[in-house]
Short mmCIF file of C-alpha atoms in Angstrom, two decimals:
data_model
loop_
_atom_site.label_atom_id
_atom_site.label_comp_id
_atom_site.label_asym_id
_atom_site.label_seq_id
_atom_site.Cartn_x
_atom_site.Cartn_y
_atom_site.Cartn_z
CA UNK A 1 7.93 160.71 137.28
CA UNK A 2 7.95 161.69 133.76
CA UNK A 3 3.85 162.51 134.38
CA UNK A 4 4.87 164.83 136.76
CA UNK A 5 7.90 166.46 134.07
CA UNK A 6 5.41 166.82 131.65
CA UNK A 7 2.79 168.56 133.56
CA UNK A 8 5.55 170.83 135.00
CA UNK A 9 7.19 171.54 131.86
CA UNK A 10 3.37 172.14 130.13
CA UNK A 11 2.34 174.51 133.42
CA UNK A 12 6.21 176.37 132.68
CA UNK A 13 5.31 176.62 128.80
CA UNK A 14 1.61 178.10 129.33
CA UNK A 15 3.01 180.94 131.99
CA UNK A 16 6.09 181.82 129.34
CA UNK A 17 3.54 182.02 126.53
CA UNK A 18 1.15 184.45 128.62
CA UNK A 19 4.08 186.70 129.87
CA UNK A 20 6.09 186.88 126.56
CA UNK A 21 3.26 188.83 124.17
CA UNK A 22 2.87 191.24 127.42
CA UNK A 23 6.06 191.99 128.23
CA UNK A 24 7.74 192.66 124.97
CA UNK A 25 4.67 194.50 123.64
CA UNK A 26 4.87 197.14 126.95
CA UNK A 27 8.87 197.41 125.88
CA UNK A 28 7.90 198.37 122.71
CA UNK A 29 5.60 201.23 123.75
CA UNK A 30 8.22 202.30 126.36
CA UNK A 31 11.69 202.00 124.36
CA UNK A 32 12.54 203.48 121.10
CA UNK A 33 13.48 200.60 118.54
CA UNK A 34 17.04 200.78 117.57
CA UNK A 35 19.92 198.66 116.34
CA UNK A 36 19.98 197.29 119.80
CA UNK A 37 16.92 196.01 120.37
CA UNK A 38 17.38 193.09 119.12
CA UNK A 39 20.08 191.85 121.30
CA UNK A 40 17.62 193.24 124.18
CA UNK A 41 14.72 191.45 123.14
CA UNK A 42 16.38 187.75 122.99
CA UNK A 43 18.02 188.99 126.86
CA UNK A 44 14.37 189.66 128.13
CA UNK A 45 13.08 186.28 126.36
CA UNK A 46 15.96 183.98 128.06
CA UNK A 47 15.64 185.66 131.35
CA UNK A 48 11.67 184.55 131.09
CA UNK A 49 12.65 181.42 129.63
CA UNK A 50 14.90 180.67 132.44
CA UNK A 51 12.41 182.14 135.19
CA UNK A 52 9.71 179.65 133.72
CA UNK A 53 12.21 176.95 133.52
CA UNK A 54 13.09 176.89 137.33
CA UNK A 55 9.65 177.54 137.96
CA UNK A 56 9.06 173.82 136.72
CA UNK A 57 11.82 172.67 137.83
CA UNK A 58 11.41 173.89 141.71
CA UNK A 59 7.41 172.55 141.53
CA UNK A 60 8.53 169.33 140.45
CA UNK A 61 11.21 168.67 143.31
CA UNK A 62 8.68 170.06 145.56
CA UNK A 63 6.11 167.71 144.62
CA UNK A 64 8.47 164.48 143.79
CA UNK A 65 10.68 165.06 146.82
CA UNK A 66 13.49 163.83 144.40
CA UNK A 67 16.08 165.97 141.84
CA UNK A 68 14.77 166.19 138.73
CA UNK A 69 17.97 167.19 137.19
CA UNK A 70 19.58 164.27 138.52
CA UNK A 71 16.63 161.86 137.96
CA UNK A 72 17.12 163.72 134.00
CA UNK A 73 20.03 162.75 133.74
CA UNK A 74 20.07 159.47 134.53
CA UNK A 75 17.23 158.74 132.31
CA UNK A 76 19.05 159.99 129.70
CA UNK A 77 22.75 159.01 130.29
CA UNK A 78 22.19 156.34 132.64
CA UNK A 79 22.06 153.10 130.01
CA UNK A 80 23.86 152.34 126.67
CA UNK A 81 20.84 151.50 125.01
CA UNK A 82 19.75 155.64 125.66
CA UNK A 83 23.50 156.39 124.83
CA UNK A 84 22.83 154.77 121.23
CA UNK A 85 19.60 156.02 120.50
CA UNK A 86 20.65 159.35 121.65
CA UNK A 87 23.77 159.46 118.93
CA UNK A 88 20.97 157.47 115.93
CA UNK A 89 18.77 160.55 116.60
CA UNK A 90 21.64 163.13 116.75
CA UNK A 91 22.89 161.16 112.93
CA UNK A 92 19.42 161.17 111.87
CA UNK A 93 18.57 164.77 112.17
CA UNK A 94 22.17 165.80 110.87
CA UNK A 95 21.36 163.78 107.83
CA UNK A 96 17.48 165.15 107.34
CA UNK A 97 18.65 168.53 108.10
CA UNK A 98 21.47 168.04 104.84
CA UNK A 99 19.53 166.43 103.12
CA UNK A 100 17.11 169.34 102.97
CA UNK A 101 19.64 171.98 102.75
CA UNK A 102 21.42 170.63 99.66
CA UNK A 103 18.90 168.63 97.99
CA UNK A 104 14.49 169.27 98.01
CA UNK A 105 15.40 173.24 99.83
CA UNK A 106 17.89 173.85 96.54
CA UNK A 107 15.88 172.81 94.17
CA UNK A 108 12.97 174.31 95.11
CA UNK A 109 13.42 176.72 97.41
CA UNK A 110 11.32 179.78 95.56
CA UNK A 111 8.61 176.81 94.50
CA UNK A 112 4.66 177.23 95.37
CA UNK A 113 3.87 173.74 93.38
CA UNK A 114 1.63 171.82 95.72
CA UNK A 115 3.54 168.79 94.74
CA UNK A 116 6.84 170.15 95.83
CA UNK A 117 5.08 171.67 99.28
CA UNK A 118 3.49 167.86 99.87
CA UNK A 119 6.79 166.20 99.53
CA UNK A 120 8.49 168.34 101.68
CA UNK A 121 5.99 168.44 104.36
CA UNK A 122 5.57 164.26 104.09
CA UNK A 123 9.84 164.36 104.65
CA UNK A 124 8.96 165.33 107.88
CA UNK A 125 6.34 162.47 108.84
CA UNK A 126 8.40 160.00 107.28
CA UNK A 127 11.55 161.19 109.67
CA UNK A 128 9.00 161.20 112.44
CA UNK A 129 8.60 157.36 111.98
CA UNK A 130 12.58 156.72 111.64
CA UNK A 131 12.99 158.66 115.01
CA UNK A 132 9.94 157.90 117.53
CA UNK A 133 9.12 154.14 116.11
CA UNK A 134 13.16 152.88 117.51
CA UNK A 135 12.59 154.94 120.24
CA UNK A 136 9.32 153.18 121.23
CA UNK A 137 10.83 150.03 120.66
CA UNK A 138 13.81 150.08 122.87
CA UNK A 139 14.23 153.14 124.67
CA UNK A 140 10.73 154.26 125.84
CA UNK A 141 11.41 156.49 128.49
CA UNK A 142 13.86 158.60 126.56
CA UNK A 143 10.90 158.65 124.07
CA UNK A 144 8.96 160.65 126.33
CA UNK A 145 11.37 162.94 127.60
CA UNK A 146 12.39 163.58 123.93
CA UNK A 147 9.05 164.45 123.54
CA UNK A 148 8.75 167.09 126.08
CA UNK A 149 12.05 168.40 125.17
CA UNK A 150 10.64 168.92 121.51
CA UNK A 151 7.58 170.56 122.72
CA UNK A 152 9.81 173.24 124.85
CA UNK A 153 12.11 173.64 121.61
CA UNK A 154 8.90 174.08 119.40
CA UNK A 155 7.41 176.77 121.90
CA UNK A 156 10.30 178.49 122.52
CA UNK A 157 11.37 178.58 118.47
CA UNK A 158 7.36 179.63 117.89
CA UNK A 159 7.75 182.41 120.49
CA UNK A 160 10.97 184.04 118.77
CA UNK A 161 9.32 184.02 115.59
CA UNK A 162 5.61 185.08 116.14
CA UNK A 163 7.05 187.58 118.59
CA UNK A 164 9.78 189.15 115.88
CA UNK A 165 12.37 188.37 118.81
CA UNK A 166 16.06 189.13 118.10
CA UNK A 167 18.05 188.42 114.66
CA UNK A 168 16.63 184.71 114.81
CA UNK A 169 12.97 185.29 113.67
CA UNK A 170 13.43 186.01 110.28
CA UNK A 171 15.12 183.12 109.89
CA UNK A 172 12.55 180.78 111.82
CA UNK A 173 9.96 182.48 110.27
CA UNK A 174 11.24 181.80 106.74
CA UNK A 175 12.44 178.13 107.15
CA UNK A 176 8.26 177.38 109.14
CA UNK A 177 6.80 179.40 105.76
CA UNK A 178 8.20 176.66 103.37
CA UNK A 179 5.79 174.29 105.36
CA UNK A 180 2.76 176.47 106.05
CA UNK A 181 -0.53 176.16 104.12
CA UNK A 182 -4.24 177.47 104.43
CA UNK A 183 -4.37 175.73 108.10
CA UNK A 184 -1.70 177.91 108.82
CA UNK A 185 -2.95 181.39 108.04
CA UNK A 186 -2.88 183.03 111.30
CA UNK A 187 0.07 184.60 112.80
CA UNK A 188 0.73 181.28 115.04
CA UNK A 189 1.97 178.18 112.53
CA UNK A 190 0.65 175.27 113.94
CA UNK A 191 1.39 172.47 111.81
CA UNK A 192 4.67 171.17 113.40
CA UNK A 193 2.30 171.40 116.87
CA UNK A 194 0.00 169.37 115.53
CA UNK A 195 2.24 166.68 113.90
CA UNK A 196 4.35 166.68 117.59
CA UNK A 197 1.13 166.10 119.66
CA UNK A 198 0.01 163.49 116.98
CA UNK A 199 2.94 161.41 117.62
CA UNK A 200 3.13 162.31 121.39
CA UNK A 201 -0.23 162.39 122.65
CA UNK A 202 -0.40 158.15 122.02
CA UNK A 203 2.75 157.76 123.65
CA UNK A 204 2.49 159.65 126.94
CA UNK A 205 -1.40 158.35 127.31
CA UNK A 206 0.33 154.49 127.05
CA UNK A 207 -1.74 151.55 126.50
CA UNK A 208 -1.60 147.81 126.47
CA UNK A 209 -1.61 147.69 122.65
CA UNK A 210 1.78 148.78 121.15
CA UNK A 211 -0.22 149.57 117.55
CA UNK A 212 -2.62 152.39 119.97
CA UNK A 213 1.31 153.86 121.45
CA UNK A 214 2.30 153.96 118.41
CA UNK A 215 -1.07 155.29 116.72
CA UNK A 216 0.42 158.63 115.56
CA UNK A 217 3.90 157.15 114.00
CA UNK A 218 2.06 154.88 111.81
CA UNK A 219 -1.10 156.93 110.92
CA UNK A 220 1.21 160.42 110.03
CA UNK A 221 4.26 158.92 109.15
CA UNK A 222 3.03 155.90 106.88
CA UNK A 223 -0.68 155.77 106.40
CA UNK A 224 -0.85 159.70 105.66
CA UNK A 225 2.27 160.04 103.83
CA UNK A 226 0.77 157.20 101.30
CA UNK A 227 -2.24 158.52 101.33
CA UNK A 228 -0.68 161.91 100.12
CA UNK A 229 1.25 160.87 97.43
CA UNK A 230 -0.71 158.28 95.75
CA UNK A 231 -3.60 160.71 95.42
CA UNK A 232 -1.42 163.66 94.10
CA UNK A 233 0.32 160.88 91.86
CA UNK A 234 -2.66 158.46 90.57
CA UNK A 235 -5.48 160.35 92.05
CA UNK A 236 -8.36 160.92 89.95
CA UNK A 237 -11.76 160.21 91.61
CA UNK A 238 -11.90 162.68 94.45
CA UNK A 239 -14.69 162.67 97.59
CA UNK A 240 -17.50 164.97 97.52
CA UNK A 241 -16.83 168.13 99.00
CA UNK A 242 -13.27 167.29 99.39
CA UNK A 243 -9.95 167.41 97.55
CA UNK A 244 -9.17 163.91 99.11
CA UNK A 245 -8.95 161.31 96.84
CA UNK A 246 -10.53 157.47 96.65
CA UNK A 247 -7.23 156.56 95.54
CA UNK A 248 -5.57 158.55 98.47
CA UNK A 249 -8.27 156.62 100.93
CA UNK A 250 -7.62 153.48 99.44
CA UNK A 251 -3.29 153.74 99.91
CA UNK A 252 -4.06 155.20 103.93
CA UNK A 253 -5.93 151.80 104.15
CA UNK A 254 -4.10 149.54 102.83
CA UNK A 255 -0.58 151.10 104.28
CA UNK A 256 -1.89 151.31 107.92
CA UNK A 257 -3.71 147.66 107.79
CA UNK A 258 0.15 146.63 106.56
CA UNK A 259 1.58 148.66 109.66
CA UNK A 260 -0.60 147.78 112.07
CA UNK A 261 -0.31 144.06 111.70
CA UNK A 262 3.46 144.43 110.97
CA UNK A 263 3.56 145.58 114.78
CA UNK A 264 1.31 142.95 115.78
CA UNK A 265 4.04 140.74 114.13
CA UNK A 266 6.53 142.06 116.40
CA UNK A 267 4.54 142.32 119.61
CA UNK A 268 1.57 139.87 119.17
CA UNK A 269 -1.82 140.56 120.18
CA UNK A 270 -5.47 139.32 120.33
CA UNK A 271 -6.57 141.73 118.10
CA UNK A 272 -7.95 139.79 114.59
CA UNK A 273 -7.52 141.07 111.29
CA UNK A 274 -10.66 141.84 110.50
CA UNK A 275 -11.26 144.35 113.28
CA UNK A 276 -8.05 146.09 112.88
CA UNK A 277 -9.13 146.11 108.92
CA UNK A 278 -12.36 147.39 110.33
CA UNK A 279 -10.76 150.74 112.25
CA UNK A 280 -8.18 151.49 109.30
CA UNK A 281 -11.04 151.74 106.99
CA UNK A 282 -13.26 154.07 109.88
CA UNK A 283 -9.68 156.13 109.61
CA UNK A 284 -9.81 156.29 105.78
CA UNK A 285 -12.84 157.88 105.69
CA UNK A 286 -12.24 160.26 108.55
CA UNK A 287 -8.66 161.50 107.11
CA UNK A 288 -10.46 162.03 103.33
CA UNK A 289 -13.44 163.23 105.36
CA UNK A 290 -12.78 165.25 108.29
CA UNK A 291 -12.33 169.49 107.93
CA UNK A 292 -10.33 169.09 111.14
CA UNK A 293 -6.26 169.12 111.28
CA UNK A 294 -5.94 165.19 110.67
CA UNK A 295 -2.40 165.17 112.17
CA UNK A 296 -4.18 165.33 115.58
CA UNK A 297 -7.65 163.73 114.67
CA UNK A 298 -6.33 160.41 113.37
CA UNK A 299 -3.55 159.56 115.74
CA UNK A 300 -6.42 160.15 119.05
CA UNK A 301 -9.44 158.54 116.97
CA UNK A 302 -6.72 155.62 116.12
CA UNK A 303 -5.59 155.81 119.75
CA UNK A 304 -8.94 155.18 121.09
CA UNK A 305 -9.77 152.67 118.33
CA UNK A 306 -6.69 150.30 118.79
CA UNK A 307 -6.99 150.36 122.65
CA UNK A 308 -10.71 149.92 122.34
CA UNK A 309 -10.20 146.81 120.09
CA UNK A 310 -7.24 145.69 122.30
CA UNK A 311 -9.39 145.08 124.98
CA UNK A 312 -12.51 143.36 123.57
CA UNK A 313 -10.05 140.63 122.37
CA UNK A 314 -10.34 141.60 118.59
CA UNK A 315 -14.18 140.95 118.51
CA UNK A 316 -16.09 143.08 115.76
CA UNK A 317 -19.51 142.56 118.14
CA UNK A 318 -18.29 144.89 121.31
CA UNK A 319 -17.12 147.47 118.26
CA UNK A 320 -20.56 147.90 116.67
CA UNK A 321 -21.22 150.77 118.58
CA UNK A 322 -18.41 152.58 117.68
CA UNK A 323 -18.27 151.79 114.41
CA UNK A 324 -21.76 153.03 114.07
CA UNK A 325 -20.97 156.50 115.67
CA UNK A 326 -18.50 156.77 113.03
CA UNK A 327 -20.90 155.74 110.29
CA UNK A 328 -23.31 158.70 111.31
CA UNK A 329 -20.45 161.33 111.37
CA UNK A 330 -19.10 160.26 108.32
CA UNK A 331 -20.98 158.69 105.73
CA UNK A 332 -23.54 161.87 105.53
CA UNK A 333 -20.56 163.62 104.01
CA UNK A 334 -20.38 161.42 100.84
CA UNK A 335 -23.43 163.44 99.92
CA UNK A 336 -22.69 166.76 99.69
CA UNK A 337 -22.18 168.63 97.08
CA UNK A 338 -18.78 170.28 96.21
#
């Protein structure tokens, strides 16, 4: 059932996002801009939101024969393990959100230090670990409807700021800014996308392996966030043609082989440690390596990995292949000039 939400919602999302740019831009060239407008321009953009939202709604009860609303709410309401998680990620994200308000966003609120804009941006994949990993673990369905839910927030909050829509975009648009760098140079930020979709993608493609479900969580929100600050901290030999660091590569190693076999620890597998060493080096090199946005490469390369290894018992011989593939892409790069 929650398939069939997330297709819906995603089919919703996509018609909003086409509509929206044409609608407001023909109101524009139609209606003078005044002290109004504003209050005008978030009416159009909830009337579309709500048109697009019992669009979904109405193709999923046709489809499912079922309520979704109802089938919603019980999902979400219907245990006390969902209750519980429910208030632990309400508490959580009251505490992150004060926590940057009073403490990193007043101290360096008018900062451009690359140190300060790394810290705050890892904040966010370490939170991203403290809410999706309990989730995972006990509530799983309420994972992925909190994931859908975050992609509808994310589209609709992108859409009021790209768009300039009402007196909230100023707002959104300065609070996204404080995270943005040269990935994010084009009207549309992207970098909370990517870092939802990294975390989501594993999770709503499932596997047998827990470590594959949980591929972006421990990649973005502990491999990458080590990686990040030991090579800004104690990072001096850096990768050819990259700012990356050794040092960086060696602390995403080292703290994803510890995660990975921590949740092997938990939920046991077949999986040995020398293949899963194996793949967290393959993901070393393609985080210090890869050009790409790595909060969407690593989590599906680690997805496919983990599964992959899952189901050739742990055995480095059915992985050769792979592991050559990612020898070719990769190791060429260690030779290029900077």
């Amino acid at each position: 059932m929650y398939t069939l939400v997330l297709e819906s919602v995603g089919l919703g999302l996509l018609l909003l996002v086409c509509a929206l740019p044409r609608v407001f831009s023909s109101s524009s060239r139609m209606n003078t801009r005044d002290s109004a407008s504003p209050v005008a321009d978030m009416s159009r953009f909830c009337g579309l939101s709500g048109f697009a939202a019992l669009g979904a709604l109405g193709l999923i009860a046709f489809v499912s024969h079922a309520n979704p609303v109802r089938w919603a709410l019980v999902a979400v309401l219907g245990s006390r393990s969902s209750l519980l998680m429910l208030c632990y990620w309400v508490l959580l994200l009251l505490c992150g959100t004060l926590f940057y308000s009073r403490g990193i966003s007043s101290q360096v609120a008018n900062s451009h230090n690359k140190l300060v804009l790394h810290l705050k941006r890892k904040a966010y994949h370490i939170l991203a670990v403290l809410l999706f990993a309990p989730g995972f673990a006990y509530t799983p369905l309420l994972l992925h409807l909190g994931f859908v839910a975050a992609l509808v927030a994310f589209v609709g909050a992108e859409a009021v700021r790209a768009l300039g829509i009402g007196p909230w975009a100023p707002a959104i648009d300065r609070f996204m800014r404080r995270f943005t760098d040269t990935r994010d140079a084009g009207q549309i930020v992207t970098s909370h996308f990517y870092l939802l979709f990294g975390c989501a993608l594993p999770v709503w493609l499932g596997s047998s392996s827990s470590a594959a479900c949980l591929a972006g969580v421990l990649s973005l929100g502990i491999a990458d966030t080590a990686a990040s600050l030991v090579g800004i901290h104690f990072g001096s030999r850096k990768w050819p043609s990259t700012p990356k660091t050794i040092e960086g590569t060696a602390a995403f190693v080292g703290g994803l082989f510890v995660a990975v076999e921590f949740v092997y620890l938990i939920a046991p597998s077949e999986n040995g440690a020398l293949g899963n060493m194996a793949l967290c080096v393959v993901l070393g090199l393609l985080e210090a390596l890869t050009e790409q946005n790595d909060n969407l490469v690593i989590p599906l390369t680690m997805y496919s990995g983990a599964t992959m290894l899952h189901h050739s018992d742990g055995s480095l011989v059915h992985w050769i292949p792979a592991l050559a593939v990612a020898a070719v892409l990769t190791i060429p790069s260690l030779f290029i000039v900077r």
